[in-house]
mmCIF file of C-alpha atoms in Angstrom:
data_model
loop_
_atom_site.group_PDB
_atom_site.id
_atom_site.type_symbol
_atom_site.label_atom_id
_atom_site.label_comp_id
_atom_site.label_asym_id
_atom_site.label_seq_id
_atom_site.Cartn_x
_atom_site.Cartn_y
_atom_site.Cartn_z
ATOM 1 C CA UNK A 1 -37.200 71.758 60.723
ATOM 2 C CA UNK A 2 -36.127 74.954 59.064
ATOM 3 C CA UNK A 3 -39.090 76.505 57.432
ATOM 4 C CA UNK A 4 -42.882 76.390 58.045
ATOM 5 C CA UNK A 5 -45.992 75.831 55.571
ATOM 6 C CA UNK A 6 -48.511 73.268 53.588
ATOM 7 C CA UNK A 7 -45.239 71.284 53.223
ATOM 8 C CA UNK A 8 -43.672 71.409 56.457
ATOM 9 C CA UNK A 9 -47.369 70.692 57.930
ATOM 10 C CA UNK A 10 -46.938 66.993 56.599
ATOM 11 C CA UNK A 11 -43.972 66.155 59.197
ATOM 12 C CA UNK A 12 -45.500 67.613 62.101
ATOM 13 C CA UNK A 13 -48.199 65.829 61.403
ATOM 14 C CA UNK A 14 -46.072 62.610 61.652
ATOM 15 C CA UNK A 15 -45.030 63.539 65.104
ATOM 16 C CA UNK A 16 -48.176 63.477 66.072
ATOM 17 C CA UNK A 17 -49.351 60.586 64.669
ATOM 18 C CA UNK A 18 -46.654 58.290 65.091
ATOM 19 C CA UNK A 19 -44.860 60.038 68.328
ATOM 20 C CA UNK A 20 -43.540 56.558 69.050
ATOM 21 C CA UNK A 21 -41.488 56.904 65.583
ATOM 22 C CA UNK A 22 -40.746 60.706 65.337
ATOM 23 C CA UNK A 23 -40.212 63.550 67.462
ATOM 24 C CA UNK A 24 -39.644 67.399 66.646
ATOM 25 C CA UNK A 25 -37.187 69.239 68.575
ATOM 26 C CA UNK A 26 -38.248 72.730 67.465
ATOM 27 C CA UNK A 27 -38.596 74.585 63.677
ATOM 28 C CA UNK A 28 -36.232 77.751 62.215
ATOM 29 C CA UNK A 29 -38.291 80.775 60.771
ATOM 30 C CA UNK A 30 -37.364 83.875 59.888
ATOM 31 C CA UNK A 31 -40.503 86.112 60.635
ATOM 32 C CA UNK A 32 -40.675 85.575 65.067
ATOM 33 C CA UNK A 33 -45.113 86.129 64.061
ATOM 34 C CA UNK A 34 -44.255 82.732 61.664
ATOM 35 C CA UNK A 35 -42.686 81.174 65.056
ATOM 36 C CA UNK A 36 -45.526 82.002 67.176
ATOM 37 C CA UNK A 37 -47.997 80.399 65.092
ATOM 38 C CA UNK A 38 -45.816 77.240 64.926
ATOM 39 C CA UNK A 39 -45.686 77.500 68.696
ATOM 40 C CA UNK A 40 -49.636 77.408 69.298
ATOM 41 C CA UNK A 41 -50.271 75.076 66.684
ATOM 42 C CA UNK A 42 -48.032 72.234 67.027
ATOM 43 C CA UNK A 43 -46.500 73.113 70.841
ATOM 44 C CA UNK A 44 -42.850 73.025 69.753
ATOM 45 C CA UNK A 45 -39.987 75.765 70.260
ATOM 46 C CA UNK A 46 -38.933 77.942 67.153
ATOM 47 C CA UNK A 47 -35.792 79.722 66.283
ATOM 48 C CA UNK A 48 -34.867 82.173 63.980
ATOM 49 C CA UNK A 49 -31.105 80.889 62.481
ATOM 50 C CA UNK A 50 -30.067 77.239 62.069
ATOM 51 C CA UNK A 51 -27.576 77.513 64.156
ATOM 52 C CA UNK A 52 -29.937 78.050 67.076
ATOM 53 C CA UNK A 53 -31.682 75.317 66.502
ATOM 54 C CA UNK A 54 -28.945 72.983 66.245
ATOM 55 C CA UNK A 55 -27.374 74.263 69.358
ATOM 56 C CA UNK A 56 -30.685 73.573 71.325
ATOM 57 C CA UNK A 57 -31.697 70.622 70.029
ATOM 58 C CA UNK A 58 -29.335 68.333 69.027
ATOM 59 C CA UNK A 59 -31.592 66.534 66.750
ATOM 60 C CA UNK A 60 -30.972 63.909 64.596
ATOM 61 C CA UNK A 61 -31.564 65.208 60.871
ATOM 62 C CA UNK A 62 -33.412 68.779 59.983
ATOM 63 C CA UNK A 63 -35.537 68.981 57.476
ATOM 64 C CA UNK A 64 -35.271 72.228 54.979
ATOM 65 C CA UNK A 65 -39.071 73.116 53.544
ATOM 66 C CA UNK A 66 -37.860 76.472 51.964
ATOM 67 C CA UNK A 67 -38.183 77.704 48.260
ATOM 68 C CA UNK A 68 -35.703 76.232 46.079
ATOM 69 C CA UNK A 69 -33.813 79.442 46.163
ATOM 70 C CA UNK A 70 -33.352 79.633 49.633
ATOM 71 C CA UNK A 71 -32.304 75.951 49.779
ATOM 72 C CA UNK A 72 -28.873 75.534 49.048
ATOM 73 C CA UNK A 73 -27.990 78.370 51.468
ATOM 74 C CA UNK A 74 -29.506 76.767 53.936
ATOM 75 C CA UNK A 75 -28.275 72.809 53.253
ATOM 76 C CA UNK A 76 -24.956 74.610 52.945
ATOM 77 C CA UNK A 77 -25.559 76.148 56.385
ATOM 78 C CA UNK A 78 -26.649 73.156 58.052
ATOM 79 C CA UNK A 79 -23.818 70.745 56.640
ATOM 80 C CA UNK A 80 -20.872 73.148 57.840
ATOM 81 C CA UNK A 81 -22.834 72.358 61.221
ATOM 82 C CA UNK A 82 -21.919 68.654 60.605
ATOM 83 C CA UNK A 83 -25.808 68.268 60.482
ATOM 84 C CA UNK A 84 -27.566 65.329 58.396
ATOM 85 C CA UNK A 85 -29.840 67.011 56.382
ATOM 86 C CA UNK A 86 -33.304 65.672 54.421
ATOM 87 C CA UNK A 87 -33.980 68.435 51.985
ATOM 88 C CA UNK A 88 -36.937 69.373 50.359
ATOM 89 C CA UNK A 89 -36.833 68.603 46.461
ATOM 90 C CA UNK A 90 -35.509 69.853 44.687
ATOM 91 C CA UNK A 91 -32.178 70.499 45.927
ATOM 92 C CA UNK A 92 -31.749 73.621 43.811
ATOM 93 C CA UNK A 93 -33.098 76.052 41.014
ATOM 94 C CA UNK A 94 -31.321 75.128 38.255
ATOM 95 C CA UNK A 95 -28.644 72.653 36.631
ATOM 96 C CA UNK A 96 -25.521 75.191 37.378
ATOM 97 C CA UNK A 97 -26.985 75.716 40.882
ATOM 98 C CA UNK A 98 -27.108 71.374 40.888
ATOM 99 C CA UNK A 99 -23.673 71.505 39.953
ATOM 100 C CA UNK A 100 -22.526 74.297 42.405
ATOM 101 C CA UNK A 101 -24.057 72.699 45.197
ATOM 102 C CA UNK A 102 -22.861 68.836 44.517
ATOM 103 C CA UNK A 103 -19.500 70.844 44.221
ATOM 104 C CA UNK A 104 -19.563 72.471 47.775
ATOM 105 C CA UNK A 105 -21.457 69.654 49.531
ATOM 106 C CA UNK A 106 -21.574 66.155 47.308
ATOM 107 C CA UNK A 107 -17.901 65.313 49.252
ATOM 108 C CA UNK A 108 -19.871 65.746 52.702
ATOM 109 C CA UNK A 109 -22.071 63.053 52.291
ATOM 110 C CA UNK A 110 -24.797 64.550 54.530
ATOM 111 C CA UNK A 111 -27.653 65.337 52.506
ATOM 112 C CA UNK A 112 -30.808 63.350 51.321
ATOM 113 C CA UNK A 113 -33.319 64.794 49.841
ATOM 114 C CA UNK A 114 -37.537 64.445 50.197
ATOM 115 C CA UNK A 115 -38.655 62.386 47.855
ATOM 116 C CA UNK A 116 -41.139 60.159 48.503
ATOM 117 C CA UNK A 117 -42.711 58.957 45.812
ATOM 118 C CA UNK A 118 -40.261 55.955 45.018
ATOM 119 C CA UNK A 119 -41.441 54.878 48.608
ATOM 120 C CA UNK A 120 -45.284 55.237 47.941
ATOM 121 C CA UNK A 121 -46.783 51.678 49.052
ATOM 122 C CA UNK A 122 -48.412 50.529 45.205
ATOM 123 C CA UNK A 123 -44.846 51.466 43.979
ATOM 124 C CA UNK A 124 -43.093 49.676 46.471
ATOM 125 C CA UNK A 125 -45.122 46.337 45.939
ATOM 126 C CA UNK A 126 -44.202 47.277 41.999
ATOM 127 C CA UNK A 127 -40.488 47.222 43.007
ATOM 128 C CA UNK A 128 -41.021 44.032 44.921
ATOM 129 C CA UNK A 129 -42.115 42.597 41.942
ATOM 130 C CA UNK A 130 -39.345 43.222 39.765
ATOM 131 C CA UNK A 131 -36.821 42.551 42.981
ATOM 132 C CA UNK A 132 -38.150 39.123 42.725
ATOM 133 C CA UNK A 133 -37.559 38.312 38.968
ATOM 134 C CA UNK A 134 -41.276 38.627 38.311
ATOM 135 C CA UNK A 135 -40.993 40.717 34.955
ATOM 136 C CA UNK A 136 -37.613 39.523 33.963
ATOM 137 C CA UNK A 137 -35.273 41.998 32.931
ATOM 138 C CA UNK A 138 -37.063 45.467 33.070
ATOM 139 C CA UNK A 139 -37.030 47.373 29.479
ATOM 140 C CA UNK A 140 -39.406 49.911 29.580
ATOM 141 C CA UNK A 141 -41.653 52.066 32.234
ATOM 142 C CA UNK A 142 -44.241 55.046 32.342
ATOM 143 C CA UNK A 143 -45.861 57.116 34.659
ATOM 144 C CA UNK A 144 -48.530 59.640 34.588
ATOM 145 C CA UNK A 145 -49.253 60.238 38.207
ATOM 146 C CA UNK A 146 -47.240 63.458 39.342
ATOM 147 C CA UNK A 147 -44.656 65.987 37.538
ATOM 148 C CA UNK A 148 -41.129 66.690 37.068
ATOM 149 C CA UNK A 149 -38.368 65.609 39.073
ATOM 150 C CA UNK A 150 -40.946 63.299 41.161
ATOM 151 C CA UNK A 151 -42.368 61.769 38.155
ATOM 152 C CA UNK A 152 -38.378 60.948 36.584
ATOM 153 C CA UNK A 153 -37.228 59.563 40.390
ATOM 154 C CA UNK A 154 -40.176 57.103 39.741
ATOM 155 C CA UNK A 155 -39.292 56.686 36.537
ATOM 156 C CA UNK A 156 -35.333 55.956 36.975
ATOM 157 C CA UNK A 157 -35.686 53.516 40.089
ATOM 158 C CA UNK A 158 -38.306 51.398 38.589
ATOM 159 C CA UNK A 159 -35.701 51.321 35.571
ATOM 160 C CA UNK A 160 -32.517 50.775 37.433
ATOM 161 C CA UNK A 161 -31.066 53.862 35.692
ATOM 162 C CA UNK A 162 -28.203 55.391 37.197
ATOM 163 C CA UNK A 163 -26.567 58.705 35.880
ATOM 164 C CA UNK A 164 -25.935 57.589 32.251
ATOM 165 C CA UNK A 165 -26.546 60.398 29.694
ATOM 166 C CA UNK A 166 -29.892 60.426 28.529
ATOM 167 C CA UNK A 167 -31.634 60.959 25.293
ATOM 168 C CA UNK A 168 -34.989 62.935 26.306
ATOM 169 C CA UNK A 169 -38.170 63.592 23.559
ATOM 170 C CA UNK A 170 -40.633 65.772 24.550
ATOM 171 C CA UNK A 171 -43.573 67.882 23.298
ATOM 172 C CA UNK A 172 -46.050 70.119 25.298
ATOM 173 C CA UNK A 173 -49.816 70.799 23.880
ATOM 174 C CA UNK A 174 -52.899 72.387 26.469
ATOM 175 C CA UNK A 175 -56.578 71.535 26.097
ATOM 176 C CA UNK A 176 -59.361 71.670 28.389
ATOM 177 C CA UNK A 177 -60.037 70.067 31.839
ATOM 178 C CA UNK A 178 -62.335 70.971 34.590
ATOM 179 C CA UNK A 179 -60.862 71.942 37.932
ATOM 180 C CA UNK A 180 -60.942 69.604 40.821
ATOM 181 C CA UNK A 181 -59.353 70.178 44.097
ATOM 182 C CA UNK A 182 -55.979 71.776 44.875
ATOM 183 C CA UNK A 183 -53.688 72.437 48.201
ATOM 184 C CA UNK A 184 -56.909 74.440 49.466
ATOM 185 C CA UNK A 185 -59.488 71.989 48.839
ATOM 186 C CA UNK A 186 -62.324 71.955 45.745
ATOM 187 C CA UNK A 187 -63.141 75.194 43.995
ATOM 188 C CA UNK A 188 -66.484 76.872 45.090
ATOM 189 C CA UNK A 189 -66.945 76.923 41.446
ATOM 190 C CA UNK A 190 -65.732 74.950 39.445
ATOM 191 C CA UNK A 191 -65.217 75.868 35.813
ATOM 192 C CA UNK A 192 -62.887 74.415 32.619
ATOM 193 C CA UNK A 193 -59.440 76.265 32.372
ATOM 194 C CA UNK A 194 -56.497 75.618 29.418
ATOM 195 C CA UNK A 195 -54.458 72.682 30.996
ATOM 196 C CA UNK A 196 -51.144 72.076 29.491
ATOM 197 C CA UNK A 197 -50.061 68.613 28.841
ATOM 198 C CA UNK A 198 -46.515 67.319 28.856
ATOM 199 C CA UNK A 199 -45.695 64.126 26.727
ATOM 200 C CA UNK A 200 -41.596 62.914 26.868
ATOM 201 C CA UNK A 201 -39.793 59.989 25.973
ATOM 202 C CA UNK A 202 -36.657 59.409 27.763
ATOM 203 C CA UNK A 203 -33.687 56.997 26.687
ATOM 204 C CA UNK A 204 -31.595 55.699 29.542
ATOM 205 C CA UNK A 205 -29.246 53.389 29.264
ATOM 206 C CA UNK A 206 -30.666 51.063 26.905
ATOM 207 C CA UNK A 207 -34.065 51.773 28.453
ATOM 208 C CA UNK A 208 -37.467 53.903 28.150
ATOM 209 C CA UNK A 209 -38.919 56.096 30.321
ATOM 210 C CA UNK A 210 -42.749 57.422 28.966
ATOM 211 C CA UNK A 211 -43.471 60.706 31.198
ATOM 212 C CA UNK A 212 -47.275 61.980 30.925
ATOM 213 C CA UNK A 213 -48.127 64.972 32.846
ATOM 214 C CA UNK A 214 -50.741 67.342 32.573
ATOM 215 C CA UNK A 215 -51.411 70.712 34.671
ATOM 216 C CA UNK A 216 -53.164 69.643 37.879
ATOM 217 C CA UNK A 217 -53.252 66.374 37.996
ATOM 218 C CA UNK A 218 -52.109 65.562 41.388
ATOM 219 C CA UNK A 219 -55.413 66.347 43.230
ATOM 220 C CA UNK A 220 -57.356 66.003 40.152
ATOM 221 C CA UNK A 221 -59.817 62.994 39.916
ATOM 222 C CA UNK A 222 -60.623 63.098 36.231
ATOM 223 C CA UNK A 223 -57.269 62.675 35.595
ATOM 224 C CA UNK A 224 -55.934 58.950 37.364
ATOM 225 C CA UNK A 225 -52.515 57.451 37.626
ATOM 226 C CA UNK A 226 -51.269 55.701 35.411
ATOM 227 C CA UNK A 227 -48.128 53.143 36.287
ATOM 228 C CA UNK A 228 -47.066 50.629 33.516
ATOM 229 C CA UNK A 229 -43.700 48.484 33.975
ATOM 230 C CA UNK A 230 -42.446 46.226 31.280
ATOM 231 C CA UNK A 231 -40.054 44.092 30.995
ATOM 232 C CA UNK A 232 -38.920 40.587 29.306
ATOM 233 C CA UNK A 233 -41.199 38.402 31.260
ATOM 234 C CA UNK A 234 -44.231 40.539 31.882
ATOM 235 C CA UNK A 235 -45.911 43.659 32.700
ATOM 236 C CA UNK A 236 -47.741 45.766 35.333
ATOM 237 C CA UNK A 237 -50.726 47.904 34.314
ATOM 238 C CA UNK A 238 -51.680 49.825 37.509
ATOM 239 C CA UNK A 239 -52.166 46.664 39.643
ATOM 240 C CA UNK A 240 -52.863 44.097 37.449
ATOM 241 C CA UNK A 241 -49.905 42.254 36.739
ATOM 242 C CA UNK A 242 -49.229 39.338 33.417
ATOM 243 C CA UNK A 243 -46.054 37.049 33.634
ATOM 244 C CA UNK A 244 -44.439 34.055 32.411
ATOM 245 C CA UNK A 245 -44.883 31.011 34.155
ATOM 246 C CA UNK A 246 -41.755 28.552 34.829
ATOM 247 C CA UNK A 247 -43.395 26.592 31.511
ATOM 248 C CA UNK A 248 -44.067 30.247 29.604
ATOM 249 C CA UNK A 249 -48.014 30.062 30.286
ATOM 250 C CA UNK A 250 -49.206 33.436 30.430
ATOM 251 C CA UNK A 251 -50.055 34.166 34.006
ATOM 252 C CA UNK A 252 -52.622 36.463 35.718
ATOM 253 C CA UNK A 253 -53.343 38.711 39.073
ATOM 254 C CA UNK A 254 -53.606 41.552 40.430
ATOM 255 C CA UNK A 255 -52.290 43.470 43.392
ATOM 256 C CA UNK A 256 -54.641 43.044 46.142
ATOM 257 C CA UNK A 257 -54.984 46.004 48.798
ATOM 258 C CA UNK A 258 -56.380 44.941 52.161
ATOM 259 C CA UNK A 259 -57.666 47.688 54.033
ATOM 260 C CA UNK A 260 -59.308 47.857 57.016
ATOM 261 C CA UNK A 261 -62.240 49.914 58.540
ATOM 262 C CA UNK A 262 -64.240 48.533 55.689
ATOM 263 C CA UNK A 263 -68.128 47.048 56.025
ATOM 264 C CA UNK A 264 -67.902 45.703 59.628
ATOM 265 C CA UNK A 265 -64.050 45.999 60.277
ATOM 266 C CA UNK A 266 -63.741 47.304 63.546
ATOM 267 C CA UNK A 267 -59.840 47.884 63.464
ATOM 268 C CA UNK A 268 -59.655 51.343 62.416
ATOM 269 C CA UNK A 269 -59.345 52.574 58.898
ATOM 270 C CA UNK A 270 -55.830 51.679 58.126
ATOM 271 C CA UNK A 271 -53.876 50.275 54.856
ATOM 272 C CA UNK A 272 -52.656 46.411 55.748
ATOM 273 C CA UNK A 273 -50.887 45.106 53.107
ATOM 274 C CA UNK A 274 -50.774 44.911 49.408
ATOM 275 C CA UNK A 275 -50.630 41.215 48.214
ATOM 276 C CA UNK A 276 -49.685 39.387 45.204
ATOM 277 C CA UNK A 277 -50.460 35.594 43.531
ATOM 278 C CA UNK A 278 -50.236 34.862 47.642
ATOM 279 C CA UNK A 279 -47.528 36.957 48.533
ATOM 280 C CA UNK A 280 -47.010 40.041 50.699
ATOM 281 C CA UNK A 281 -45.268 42.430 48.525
ATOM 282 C CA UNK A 282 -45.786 45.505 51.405
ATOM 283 C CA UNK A 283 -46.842 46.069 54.791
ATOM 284 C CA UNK A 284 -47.727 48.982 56.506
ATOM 285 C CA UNK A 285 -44.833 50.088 58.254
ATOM 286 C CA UNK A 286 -47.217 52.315 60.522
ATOM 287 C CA UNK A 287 -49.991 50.077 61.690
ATOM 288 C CA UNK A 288 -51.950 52.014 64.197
ATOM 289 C CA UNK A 289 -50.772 56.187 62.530
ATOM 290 C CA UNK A 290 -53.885 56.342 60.510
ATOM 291 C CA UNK A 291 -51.721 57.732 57.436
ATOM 292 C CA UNK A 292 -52.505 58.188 54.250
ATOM 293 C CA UNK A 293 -50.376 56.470 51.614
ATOM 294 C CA UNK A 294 -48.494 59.985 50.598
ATOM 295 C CA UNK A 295 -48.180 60.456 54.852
ATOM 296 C CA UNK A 296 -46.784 56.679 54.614
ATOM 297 C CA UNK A 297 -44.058 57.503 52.290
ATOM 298 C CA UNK A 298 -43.254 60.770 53.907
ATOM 299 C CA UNK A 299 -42.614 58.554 57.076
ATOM 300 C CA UNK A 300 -40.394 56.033 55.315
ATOM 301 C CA UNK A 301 -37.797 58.663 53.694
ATOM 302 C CA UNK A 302 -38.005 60.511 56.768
ATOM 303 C CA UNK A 303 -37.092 57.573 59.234
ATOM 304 C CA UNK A 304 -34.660 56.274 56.111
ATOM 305 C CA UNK A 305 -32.735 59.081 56.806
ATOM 306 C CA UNK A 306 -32.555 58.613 61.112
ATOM 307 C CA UNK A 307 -31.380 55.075 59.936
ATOM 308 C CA UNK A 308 -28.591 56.401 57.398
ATOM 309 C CA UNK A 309 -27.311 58.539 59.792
ATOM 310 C CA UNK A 310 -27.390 56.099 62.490
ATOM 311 C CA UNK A 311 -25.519 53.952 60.375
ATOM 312 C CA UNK A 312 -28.154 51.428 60.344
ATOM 313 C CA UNK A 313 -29.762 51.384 56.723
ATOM 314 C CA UNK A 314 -28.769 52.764 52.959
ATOM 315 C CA UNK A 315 -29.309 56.138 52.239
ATOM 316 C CA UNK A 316 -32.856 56.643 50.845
ATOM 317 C CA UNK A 317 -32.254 59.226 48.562
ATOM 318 C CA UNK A 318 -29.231 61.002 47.626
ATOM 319 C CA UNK A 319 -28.046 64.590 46.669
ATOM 320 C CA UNK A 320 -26.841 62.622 43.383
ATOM 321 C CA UNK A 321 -30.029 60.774 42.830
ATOM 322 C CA UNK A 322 -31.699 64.270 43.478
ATOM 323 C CA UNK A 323 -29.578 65.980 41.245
ATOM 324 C CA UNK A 324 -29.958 63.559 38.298
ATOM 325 C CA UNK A 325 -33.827 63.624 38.633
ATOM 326 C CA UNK A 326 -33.706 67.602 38.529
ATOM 327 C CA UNK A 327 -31.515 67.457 35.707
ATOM 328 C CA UNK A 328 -33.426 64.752 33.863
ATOM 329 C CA UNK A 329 -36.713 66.742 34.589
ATOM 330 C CA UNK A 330 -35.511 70.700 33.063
ATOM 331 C CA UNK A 331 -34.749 68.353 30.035
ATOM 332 C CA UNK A 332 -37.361 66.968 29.759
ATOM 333 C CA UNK A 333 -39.252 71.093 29.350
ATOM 334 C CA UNK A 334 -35.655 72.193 27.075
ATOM 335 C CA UNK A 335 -36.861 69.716 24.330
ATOM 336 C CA UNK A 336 -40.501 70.696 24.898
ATOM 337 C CA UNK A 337 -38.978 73.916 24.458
ATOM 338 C CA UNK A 338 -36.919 73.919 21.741
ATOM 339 C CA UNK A 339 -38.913 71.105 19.672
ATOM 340 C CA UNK A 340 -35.982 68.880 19.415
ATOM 341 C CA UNK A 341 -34.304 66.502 21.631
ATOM 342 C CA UNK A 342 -32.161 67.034 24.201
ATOM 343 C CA UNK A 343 -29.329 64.797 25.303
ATOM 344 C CA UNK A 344 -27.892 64.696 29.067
ATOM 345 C CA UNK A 345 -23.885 64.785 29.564
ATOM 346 C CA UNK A 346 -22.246 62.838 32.458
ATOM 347 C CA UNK A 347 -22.740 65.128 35.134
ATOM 348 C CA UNK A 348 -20.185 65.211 38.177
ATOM 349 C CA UNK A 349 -22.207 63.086 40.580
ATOM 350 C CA UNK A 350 -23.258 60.567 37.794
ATOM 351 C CA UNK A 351 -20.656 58.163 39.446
ATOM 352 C CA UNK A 352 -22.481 58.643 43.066
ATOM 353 C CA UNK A 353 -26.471 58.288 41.569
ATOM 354 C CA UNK A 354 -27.306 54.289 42.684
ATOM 355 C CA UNK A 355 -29.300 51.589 41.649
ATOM 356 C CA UNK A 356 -32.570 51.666 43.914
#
């Protein structure tokens, strides 16, 4: 790993809970006091360059948790080491720094980046759903869950967008909301603070994309997700999913999740499976790790990427797909902005950004 932080916390954490699965070889900082703490915390070696590292500890893929403008130095450090490289999101600061670094390092074809929310289990039952034909031909999706680039990757995979130019809408208001909990845990007081609140509309190839953000909303209870996928043959609202029956009857039920630990369960507070209509749309790929669902999708892009690089699976997320999401996202704050829309060109890794 090169960096250190509430970020970089979340894959040591995997090492320890699933050291079956993941291992880390050591961590890069800068500052040697940063190192140290590493050191007693999480009993691994630390470095100060990448190149150190690498040398040591041949490792599989490195992980960059650095601030965006540190990044692309960095993934273009670690790539000239013929490194495989899961970066945090997003890849860079801005569209011309996008550009510049698909430019230096989209020909490489070593970088993924850290996005895990297409991976999150109720979204990957939601996929298996439209996978199987369940909704027909998908038209039309929103999400109000998390923000920016996250919030479009969801948006554009359970779409099947690829990097067609887009037509983006957007308007930005604030209003009151009382503070829940952030990176640090709940306020000792809490109090009501000026929220703002992003509304978009994006056009994507024939399809729409509703984005629905306000300031916060993350950790905030009194502010829940909100996932709806439509398309020709049905719907999903959160996890109650409508569709067409072979005869057209309208059909009923929702997504189940079994998890146990419950009432008398004695096998450990764990998530099972999520069901639907009596099929398994997910299982836990982690029985046993105790992981949250955000740890659980951490752990999939993470071992994605051992796979890609082994050769043995698809890549789990691109520098393209990253790329168009960034792109998508500043767009999405221009026509907020500006009070007009905004409309995406064909970008030069538009040809590269799949289908997930």
């Amino acid at each position: 790993m090169v960096g250190h932080g509430w970020r970089a916390d979340f894959y040591l954490r995997l090492a320890r809970q699933a050291p079956d699965r993941f291992q880390c070889v050591g961590a890069v900082t800068r500052r040697p006091e940063a190192g140290a703490g590493l050191e007693r915390e999480w009993d691994i070696p630390t470095y100060r360059r990448p190149e150190d590292l690498v040398a040591a500890g041949a490792p599989e893929v490195v992980v960059t948790s650095v601030p965006r403008t540190a990044n692309p130095g960095v993934l273009r450090t670690l790539v000239g080491l013929d490194v495989a490289v899961l970066s945090e999101t997003p890849p860079a600061e801005d569209v011309d720094g996008l550009r510049r670094l698909w430019a230096d390092l989209g020909a490489a074809d070593l970088v993924q980046v850290a996005e895990q929310h297409p991976y999150l289990p109720i979204v990957a039952a939601v996929r298996g759903l439209i996978d199987h034909g369940v909704l027909g031909e998908v038209t039309s999706a929103e999400v109000s869950w998390t923000h920016d680039y996250h919030a479009i990757a969801l948006l554009r995979t359970l779409l099947g967008v690829r990097g067609e130019p887009a037509r983006v809408h957007a308007v930005h208001t604030t209003g009151p909301v009382l503070e829940g909990p952030d990176r640090g845990g709940w306020p000792d007081v809490q109090k009501v603070r000026a929220a703002g609140h992003t509304l978009s509309i994006l056009e994507m190839a024939g399809r729409t994309g509703v984005y629905d953000f306000t300031e916060g909303q993350w950790f905030n209870p009194l502010r829940r997700r909100r996932l709806i996928v439509r398309g020709s043959h049905g719907e999903v609202v959160g996890d109650q999913v409508t569709w067409a029956g072979d005869d057209g009857t309208p059909l009923s039920a929702p997504i189940v999740r079994r998890h146990t630990g419950l009432d008398g369960n004695l096998e450990g507070a764990d998530l099972d499976t999520l069901t639907w209509a009596g099929r398994v749309l997910y299982r836990n790929p982690y029985p046993g790790a105790r992981m949250s669902d955000e740890e659980i999708a951490i752990a999939t892009c993470l071992e994605r990427t051992v796979l890609w690089r082994r050769g043995e699976g698809p890549a789990p997320y691109p520098l393209a797909d990253a790329c168009q999401d960034h792109l998508l996202a500043l767009s999405v704050h221009a026509a907020a902005e500006r009070g007009e829309p905004v409309t995406t060109a064909t970008e030069p890794w538009a040809d590269a950004v799949r289908v997930a």
